[in-house]
CSV table of C-alpha atoms and ligand atoms in Angstrom, one decimal:
chain,number,residue,atom,x,y,z
A,548,MET,CA,75.9,131.6,94.3
A,549,SER,CA,78.6,131.3,96.4
A,550,ASN,CA,81.7,129.4,95.3
A,551,VAL,CA,82.4,125.6,96.2
A,552,ARG,CA,85.3,125.6,97.9
A,553,TRP,CA,87.8,122.8,97.8
A,554,GLY,CA,90.6,122.0,99.7
A,555,ILE,CA,93.4,118.9,99.1
A,556,VAL,CA,94.7,116.4,100.8
A,557,GLY,CA,98.2,115.4,100.4
A,558,THR,CA,100.9,117.6,98.9
A,559,GLY,CA,102.0,115.0,96.8
A,560,ALA,CA,103.3,115.0,92.9
A,561,ILE,CA,99.6,114.8,91.5
A,562,ALA,CA,98.3,117.3,94.1
A,563,HIS,CA,100.6,119.5,92.6
A,564,GLY,CA,99.9,118.4,88.7
A,565,VAL,CA,96.4,119.5,89.5
A,566,ALA,CA,96.4,122.6,91.6
A,567,GLY,CA,96.6,125.0,88.6
A,568,ASP,CA,93.6,123.6,86.9
A,569,PHE,CA,91.2,125.1,89.5
A,570,GLN,CA,91.3,128.0,87.6
A,571,PHE,CA,89.2,126.7,84.9
A,572,VAL,CA,86.6,126.1,87.1
A,573,PRO,CA,83.5,127.7,87.0
A,574,GLY,CA,82.2,128.5,90.6
A,575,ALA,CA,85.0,126.4,92.0
A,576,GLU,CA,87.9,127.7,94.6
A,577,LEU,CA,90.9,125.8,95.6
A,578,ALA,CA,90.4,127.1,99.3
A,579,ALA,CA,92.9,125.1,101.2
A,580,VAL,CA,95.7,122.5,101.5
A,581,ALA,CA,96.4,120.1,104.0
A,582,SER,CA,100.0,118.1,104.6
A,583,ARG,CA,100.8,115.8,107.6
A,584,THR,CA,103.7,118.8,108.0
A,585,PRO,CA,102.8,122.5,108.6
A,586,GLU,CA,106.3,123.5,106.2
A,587,LYS,CA,104.6,121.9,103.3
A,588,ALA,CA,101.5,122.8,103.3
A,589,GLN,CA,102.5,126.2,103.1
A,590,ALA,CA,105.2,125.6,100.7
A,591,PHE,CA,102.4,124.3,98.2
A,592,ALA,CA,100.4,127.0,99.7
A,593,SER,CA,102.7,129.7,98.6
A,594,ARG,CA,103.2,128.2,95.2
A,595,HIS,CA,99.9,127.6,94.5
A,596,GLY,CA,98.2,130.8,95.2
A,597,VAL,CA,96.3,128.7,97.9
A,598,PRO,CA,95.0,131.3,100.3
A,599,ARG,CA,94.8,128.6,103.9
A,600,ALA,CA,97.2,126.0,104.7
A,601,PHE,CA,96.8,123.4,107.1
A,602,GLY,CA,99.5,121.6,109.2
A,603,SER,CA,97.0,118.6,109.5
A,604,TYR,CA,95.0,116.5,107.6
A,605,GLN,CA,92.0,116.2,110.8
A,606,GLU,CA,92.4,120.1,111.0
A,607,MET,CA,91.1,120.5,107.4
A,608,LEU,CA,88.7,117.9,107.6
A,609,GLU,CA,86.9,119.6,110.4
A,610,SER,CA,87.2,123.1,109.4
A,611,ASP,CA,84.2,125.0,108.0
A,612,GLU,CA,86.7,126.5,105.5
A,613,VAL,CA,86.2,124.1,102.8
A,614,ASP,CA,83.1,122.0,101.0
A,615,VAL,CA,84.8,119.3,99.0
A,616,VAL,CA,87.9,117.5,99.0
A,617,TYR,CA,90.2,115.9,97.1
A,618,ILE,CA,92.4,113.1,98.5
A,619,ALA,CA,95.1,112.8,96.8
A,620,THR,CA,97.3,110.4,99.4
A,621,PRO,CA,98.7,107.0,98.3
A,622,HIS,CA,95.6,104.2,98.0
A,623,PRO,CA,95.6,102.8,101.0
A,624,HIS,CA,95.6,106.1,102.8
A,625,HIS,CA,92.4,106.9,100.7
A,626,ARG,CA,89.4,105.6,102.6
A,627,ASP,CA,90.1,107.1,105.9
A,628,VAL,CA,90.8,110.6,104.9
A,629,ALA,CA,86.9,110.3,103.2
A,630,LEU,CA,85.6,108.7,106.1
A,631,LYS,CA,86.7,111.4,108.1
A,632,ALA,CA,85.4,114.0,105.6
A,633,ILE,CA,82.4,112.7,105.2
A,634,ASP,CA,81.8,112.5,108.5
A,635,ASN,CA,82.1,116.0,108.7
A,636,GLY,CA,79.6,116.6,106.2
A,637,LYS,CA,82.3,117.2,103.3
A,638,ALA,CA,82.0,116.1,99.4
A,639,ILE,CA,85.2,114.2,98.5
A,640,LEU,CA,86.5,113.5,95.7
A,641,VAL,CA,89.3,110.5,95.2
A,642,GLU,CA,92.1,109.8,93.8
A,643,LYS,CA,92.7,107.1,91.5
A,644,ALA,CA,92.2,104.0,92.7
A,645,PHE,CA,89.7,104.7,94.8
A,646,THR,CA,90.7,102.4,97.4
A,647,ALA,CA,93.8,99.7,98.7
A,648,THR,CA,90.4,97.2,98.9
A,649,LEU,CA,87.1,96.0,97.9
A,650,SER,CA,85.9,96.6,101.4
A,651,GLY,CA,87.6,99.9,102.2
A,652,ALA,CA,85.7,100.9,98.6
A,653,ARG,CA,82.2,100.0,99.9
A,654,GLN,CA,83.2,101.5,103.6
A,655,VAL,CA,83.4,105.0,101.8
A,656,VAL,CA,80.7,104.4,99.8
A,657,GLU,CA,78.4,103.1,102.1
A,658,ALA,CA,79.2,106.0,104.8
A,659,ALA,CA,78.5,109.0,101.6
A,660,ARG,CA,74.9,107.6,101.1
A,661,GLU,CA,74.5,107.3,104.6
A,662,LYS,CA,75.5,110.9,104.9
A,663,GLY,CA,74.1,112.0,101.7
A,664,VAL,CA,77.5,113.6,100.5
A,665,PHE,CA,78.4,113.3,97.2
A,666,ALA,CA,81.3,111.1,96.6
A,667,MET,CA,83.1,110.7,93.5
A,668,GLU,CA,86.4,108.8,91.8
A,669,ALA,CA,88.9,110.9,90.3
A,670,MET,CA,89.0,109.1,87.4
A,671,TRP,CA,89.7,112.5,84.9
A,672,THR,CA,89.7,110.2,82.1
A,673,ARG,CA,86.1,109.2,81.8
A,674,PHE,CA,85.1,113.2,81.6
A,675,LEU,CA,87.6,114.4,78.9
A,676,PRO,CA,85.9,116.0,75.6
A,677,VAL,CA,87.0,113.1,73.2
A,678,VAL,CA,85.8,110.2,75.4
A,679,ALA,CA,82.6,112.2,75.9
A,680,ALA,CA,82.5,111.8,72.5
A,681,ALA,CA,83.5,108.4,71.9
A,682,ARG,CA,80.4,107.5,74.7
A,683,GLU,CA,78.1,109.6,71.7
A,684,VAL,CA,79.4,108.2,69.0
A,685,VAL,CA,78.6,104.5,70.4
A,686,ALA,CA,75.2,105.7,71.9
A,687,TRP,CA,74.0,107.2,68.2
A,688,GLY,CA,75.1,103.6,67.1
A,689,ARG,CA,78.0,104.6,64.2
A,690,ILE,CA,79.8,101.6,65.4
A,691,GLY,CA,76.9,99.3,66.1
A,692,ASP,CA,77.1,97.1,69.0
A,693,VAL,CA,79.8,97.2,71.2
A,694,GLU,CA,81.4,94.1,71.5
A,695,ALA,CA,85.2,94.1,72.9
A,696,VAL,CA,87.4,96.8,73.8
A,697,GLN,CA,91.4,96.0,73.6
A,698,GLY,CA,94.1,98.5,75.3
A,699,ASP,CA,97.2,98.9,77.3
A,700,LEU,CA,98.4,101.5,79.8
A,701,TYR,CA,102.2,100.6,80.2
A,702,SER,CA,104.4,103.3,81.4
A,703,TYR,CA,108.1,102.9,82.1
A,704,ARG,CA,109.1,103.1,85.7
A,705,GLU,CA,112.3,102.6,87.4
A,706,PHE,CA,111.9,100.2,90.4
A,707,GLN,CA,112.7,102.2,93.6
A,708,PRO,CA,111.5,99.7,96.7
A,709,ASP,CA,110.0,103.0,98.5
A,710,HIS,CA,108.1,104.2,96.1
A,711,ARG,CA,104.6,104.7,96.5
A,712,LEU,CA,104.1,102.5,93.2
A,713,PHE,CA,106.2,99.7,94.1
A,714,ALA,CA,106.0,99.2,97.9
A,715,LYS,CA,103.3,97.2,99.4
A,716,GLU,CA,102.0,99.2,102.0
A,717,LEU,CA,102.0,102.3,99.8
A,718,GLY,CA,99.4,99.9,98.1
A,719,GLY,CA,101.6,99.7,94.7
A,720,GLY,CA,101.9,97.9,92.1
A,721,ALA,CA,100.8,98.0,87.9
A,722,ILE,CA,97.3,97.0,88.7
A,723,LEU,CA,95.7,99.7,91.1
A,724,ASP,CA,98.0,102.2,89.9
A,725,LEU,CA,97.8,101.8,85.6
A,726,GLY,CA,95.3,98.6,85.8
A,727,VAL,CA,92.5,100.6,87.3
A,728,TYR,CA,92.7,103.2,83.8
A,729,VAL,CA,91.9,100.5,82.0
A,730,VAL,CA,89.6,98.3,83.6
A,731,ASN,CA,87.6,101.4,84.4
A,732,PHE,CA,87.6,101.9,80.6
A,733,ALA,CA,86.3,99.0,79.5
A,734,GLN,CA,83.2,99.1,82.3
A,735,ALA,CA,82.4,102.1,81.2
A,736,PHE,CA,82.3,101.0,77.5
A,737,LEU,CA,81.2,97.2,78.3
A,738,GLY,CA,79.3,97.4,81.6
A,739,ASN,CA,79.9,94.7,84.8
A,740,VAL,CA,82.0,92.0,84.4
A,741,LYS,CA,81.4,88.1,85.0
A,742,SER,CA,84.5,87.2,85.2
A,743,VAL,CA,88.1,87.6,85.3
A,744,ASP,CA,91.3,86.1,84.2
A,745,CYS,CA,95.0,87.9,85.2
A,746,MET,CA,98.4,86.6,84.6
A,747,THR,CA,101.2,89.1,86.2
A,748,ARG,CA,104.9,89.3,86.7
A,749,LEU,CA,106.3,90.6,89.8
A,750,PHE,CA,108.9,93.4,91.0
A,751,PRO,CA,110.9,91.4,94.4
A,752,SER,CA,108.7,93.5,96.5
A,753,GLY,CA,105.8,90.9,96.1
A,754,VAL,CA,103.6,94.0,93.9
A,755,GLU,CA,102.7,93.9,89.9
A,756,ARG,CA,104.8,95.2,87.3
A,757,ALA,CA,102.8,94.0,85.1
A,758,ALA,CA,99.4,92.9,84.0
A,759,SER,CA,97.7,91.1,81.5
A,760,ILE,CA,93.8,91.2,82.3
A,761,SER,CA,91.1,89.3,80.8
A,762,LEU,CA,87.2,90.1,81.4
A,763,ALA,CA,84.4,88.3,80.2
A,764,HIS,CA,81.5,91.3,80.4
A,765,THR,CA,77.8,89.7,82.2
A,766,GLY,CA,76.4,91.6,78.4
A,767,GLY,CA,78.7,89.5,76.6
A,768,GLY,CA,81.4,91.6,75.7
A,769,LEU,CA,85.2,90.7,75.8
A,770,SER,CA,87.9,92.8,77.3
A,771,SER,CA,91.3,92.5,76.7
A,772,LEU,CA,93.7,94.8,78.5
A,773,ALA,CA,97.4,95.2,80.1
A,774,CYS,CA,99.3,97.3,82.0
A,775,GLY,CA,103.0,97.5,83.5
A,776,PHE,CA,105.8,99.5,84.9
A,777,ASP,CA,108.3,97.7,83.3
A,778,GLY,CA,107.8,98.6,79.5
A,779,HIS,CA,107.2,101.3,77.1
A,780,GLY,CA,103.7,100.8,75.5
A,781,PRO,CA,101.3,103.3,73.4
A,782,GLY,CA,98.6,103.4,75.7
A,783,ARG,CA,96.2,102.8,73.1
A,784,MET,CA,92.8,101.8,73.8
A,785,VAL,CA,90.4,100.4,71.4
A,786,VAL,CA,86.4,100.0,71.2
A,787,ILE,CA,85.2,97.4,68.8
A,788,GLY,CA,81.8,97.2,67.1
A,789,THR,CA,79.7,95.4,64.8
A,790,LYS,CA,79.7,98.3,62.3
A,791,GLY,CA,83.5,100.1,63.0
A,792,TRP,CA,85.7,100.7,65.7
A,793,ILE,CA,86.9,103.6,67.7
A,794,GLU,CA,90.5,104.1,68.5
A,795,VAL,CA,91.3,106.4,71.7
A,796,GLU,CA,94.6,107.8,70.6
A,797,PRO,CA,97.6,107.6,72.8
A,798,ARG,CA,98.0,108.1,75.6
A,799,PHE,CA,93.6,106.7,76.3
A,800,HIS,CA,93.8,107.9,79.7
A,801,HIS,CA,94.4,111.4,78.8
A,802,PRO,CA,93.6,111.6,75.2
A,803,SER,CA,92.9,114.9,72.8
A,804,MET,CA,92.1,112.2,69.5
A,805,ILE,CA,89.6,109.7,68.4
A,806,THR,CA,89.4,108.0,65.4
A,807,ILE,CA,86.3,106.3,63.6
A,808,HIS,CA,86.5,103.8,61.8
A,809,ARG,CA,83.2,102.5,59.8
A,810,ASN,CA,83.0,99.7,57.5
A,811,GLY,CA,83.4,101.2,53.5
A,812,VAL,CA,83.2,104.6,55.2
A,813,LEU,CA,86.6,106.9,55.1
A,814,PRO,CA,88.3,107.4,59.2
A,815,ARG,CA,87.0,110.3,60.7
A,816,ILE,CA,88.5,111.9,63.4
A,817,ILE,CA,87.7,114.2,66.6
A,818,GLU,CA,90.0,116.5,68.1
A,819,ALA,CA,89.3,118.0,71.3
A,820,MET,CA,91.8,119.6,73.7
A,821,PRO,CA,91.5,118.8,77.3
A,822,THR,CA,91.2,122.4,79.3
A,823,GLY,CA,94.5,123.2,81.5
A,824,ARG,CA,95.9,119.8,82.1
A,825,GLY,CA,93.0,117.9,81.9
A,826,TYR,CA,91.7,117.6,85.8
A,827,SER,CA,89.7,120.5,85.1
A,828,HIS,CA,86.5,118.4,83.7
A,829,GLU,CA,86.5,116.4,86.9
A,830,PHE,CA,86.3,119.2,89.4
A,831,ALA,CA,83.6,121.1,87.1
A,832,GLU,CA,81.6,117.8,87.0
A,833,VAL,CA,81.8,117.6,91.2
A,834,THR,CA,81.2,121.3,91.5
A,835,GLN,CA,78.3,121.4,89.1
A,836,ARG,CA,76.7,118.3,90.6
A,837,ILE,CA,77.3,119.8,94.2
A,838,ARG,CA,75.9,122.3,93.8
A,839,GLU,CA,72.6,120.9,92.1
A,840,GLY,CA,72.4,119.2,94.8
A,841,TYR,CA,73.7,115.7,93.2
A,842,THR,CA,75.1,112.8,95.6
A,843,GLU,CA,76.6,110.9,92.8
A,844,SER,CA,78.1,111.6,89.3
A,845,PRO,CA,75.8,110.1,86.2
A,846,THR,CA,79.4,110.2,84.4
A,847,MET,CA,81.6,108.0,87.3
A,848,PRO,CA,79.2,106.7,89.7
A,849,LEU,CA,80.2,104.9,92.9
A,850,ASP,CA,78.6,101.3,91.6
A,851,ASP,CA,81.2,101.6,88.7
A,852,SER,CA,83.9,102.6,91.2
A,853,LEU,CA,83.1,99.6,93.3
A,854,GLU,CA,82.8,97.0,90.4
A,855,VAL,CA,86.0,98.3,89.1
A,856,MET,CA,87.7,97.8,92.3
A,857,ARG,CA,85.8,94.4,92.5
A,858,VAL,CA,87.8,93.1,89.4
A,859,LEU,CA,90.9,94.7,90.5
A,860,GLU,CA,91.2,92.5,93.6
A,861,SER,CA,90.1,89.6,91.6
A,862,CYS,CA,93.5,90.0,89.6
A,863,LEU,CA,95.1,91.2,92.8
A,864,SER,CA,94.1,87.5,94.5
A,865,GLN,CA,95.0,85.9,91.3
A,866,ALA,CA,98.3,86.9,92.0
A,867,GLY,CA,98.2,85.8,95.8
A,868,ILE,CA,98.4,90.1,96.5
A,869,TYR,CA,96.3,91.5,99.6
A,870,HIS,CA,96.3,95.1,100.4
A,871,GLN,CA,95.3,96.6,103.4
A,872,GLU,CA,94.2,100.0,104.3
A,873,ALA,CA,96.2,102.3,106.2
A,874,GLU,CA,94.7,103.0,109.5
A,875,LEU,CA,95.1,106.6,110.2
A,876,GLY,CA,93.8,107.4,113.1
A,877,LEU,CA,91.7,110.1,112.1
A,878,VAL,CA,89.5,110.2,115.0
B,1671,NAP,N1,94.6,111.2,88.1
B,1671,NAP,C1,96.0,110.8,87.9
B,1671,NAP,O1,96.3,111.5,87.0
B,1671,NAP,C2,97.1,110.9,88.2
B,1671,NAP,C3,98.5,110.7,88.8
B,1671,NAP,C4,99.2,110.6,89.8
B,1671,NAP,C5,98.5,110.1,90.8
B,1671,NAP,N2,97.3,109.9,90.9
B,1671,NAP,C6,97.0,109.0,92.4
B,1671,NAP,O2,96.9,110.4,93.6
B,1671,NAP,C7,97.1,109.5,94.6
B,1671,NAP,C8,98.3,110.3,94.7
B,1671,NAP,O3,99.7,109.7,93.7
B,1671,NAP,P1,101.4,110.9,94.0
B,1671,NAP,O4,102.0,110.5,92.6
B,1671,NAP,O5,100.6,112.1,94.2
B,1671,NAP,O6,101.9,110.4,95.7
B,1671,NAP,P2,102.9,110.6,95.9
B,1671,NAP,O7,103.8,111.9,95.3
B,1671,NAP,O8,104.1,109.6,96.4
B,1671,NAP,O9,102.1,111.6,97.1
B,1671,NAP,C9,101.4,111.5,97.7
B,1671,NAP,C10,100.7,111.9,99.1
B,1671,NAP,O10,100.3,111.5,100.2
B,1671,NAP,C11,100.8,111.8,101.3
B,1671,NAP,N3,101.2,110.9,102.1
B,1671,NAP,C12,100.2,110.4,103.3
B,1671,NAP,N4,100.7,109.5,103.8
B,1671,NAP,C13,101.7,108.7,103.3
B,1671,NAP,C14,102.7,107.9,103.2
B,1671,NAP,N5,102.4,107.1,104.6
B,1671,NAP,N6,103.8,108.0,102.6
B,1671,NAP,C15,103.5,108.7,101.5
B,1671,NAP,N7,103.5,110.3,101.0
B,1671,NAP,C16,101.9,110.1,102.2
B,1671,NAP,C17,101.9,113.3,101.2
B,1671,NAP,O11,101.7,114.2,101.3
B,1671,NAP,P3,101.9,115.1,102.8
B,1671,NAP,O12,103.3,114.8,103.2
B,1671,NAP,O13,101.8,116.5,102.0
B,1671,NAP,O14,101.2,114.6,103.9
B,1671,NAP,C18,102.2,112.5,99.8
B,1671,NAP,O15,102.9,113.6,99.4
B,1671,NAP,C19,97.5,108.1,94.1
B,1671,NAP,O16,96.4,107.2,94.4
B,1671,NAP,C20,97.6,108.1,92.8
B,1671,NAP,O17,97.1,106.9,91.9
B,1671,NAP,C21,96.6,110.4,89.8
């Protein structure tokens, strides 16, 4: 069977961060990169040994040289790239947050389902070996029924108004960038959400410095979550059950260790280092699923991404913040 050929869209921080991980993925090859500027595409290709550099997104999305597109642009620039890729029959792996808006996410999901192409949000955390182990510990009933999830993702960043993390038009703010991890984690362990309470502090640019998020899940579970750019925090997550709890050791969005605490039993540690920088696991999932003819990942299904986007949008609307998708004109 021939390799699944990957193409990266956008040559920013995360694109550089993940490029080296394709070498660890059986059946995959990093075949192409696309930038809005030919020079940046060429520089990225030379640095990472990528055979083909496209000087426009559209050119790569319309080419027959890639099978799956990894979308690594700012959040409001995910939707149109995804729609164009889908239109051209390509599978997509879309960086978190899936889109800037719930309606944008729905458009992408509808288009992918209609076309029958594989689509997934790049929520790498769900594929890391110790997170998979935590799910198994829960499935075996080791901590009883899961009742609550508690955790934070604080990541201190100096305010720079033009940077994508702080600029409203680039989807800035802690909720879409960091809140997506804590909400996604809670949704993975406690399921969908029936009510959302969110409190925020804002930057002068009008986006969130920090957010405190309380969720009531439809199954009865409760989540207490926090995220922010204006403080240093452990990035720890705890899954609380009726017979014990699991600590996902910092930083929980790319952990290599969990500790299982059960009443009356010494704590048990499970350790497993991610392969490469940790992105190889999500790339392996996509590569394998595409080869097997799936259109979604059972571990990170599109309905979960839609639910997380719904919760994030509810948090944002409680702060009076409404994002928009960028119109890229990729006709
Ligand atoms: N999974 C993770 O660990 C992780 C970590 C960081 C970021 N992310 C996600 O990845 C996405 C990109 O984040 P990043 O930190 O890589 O951002 P970044 O460094 O700003 O890079 C984004 C890239 O998108 C392209 N782009 C297209 N339109 C743009 C515009 N109007 N303004 C700026 N850039 C534009 C640019 O590439 P060209 O100039 O080549 O077209 C740019 O280099 C975000 O959705 C973010 O949440 C994920």
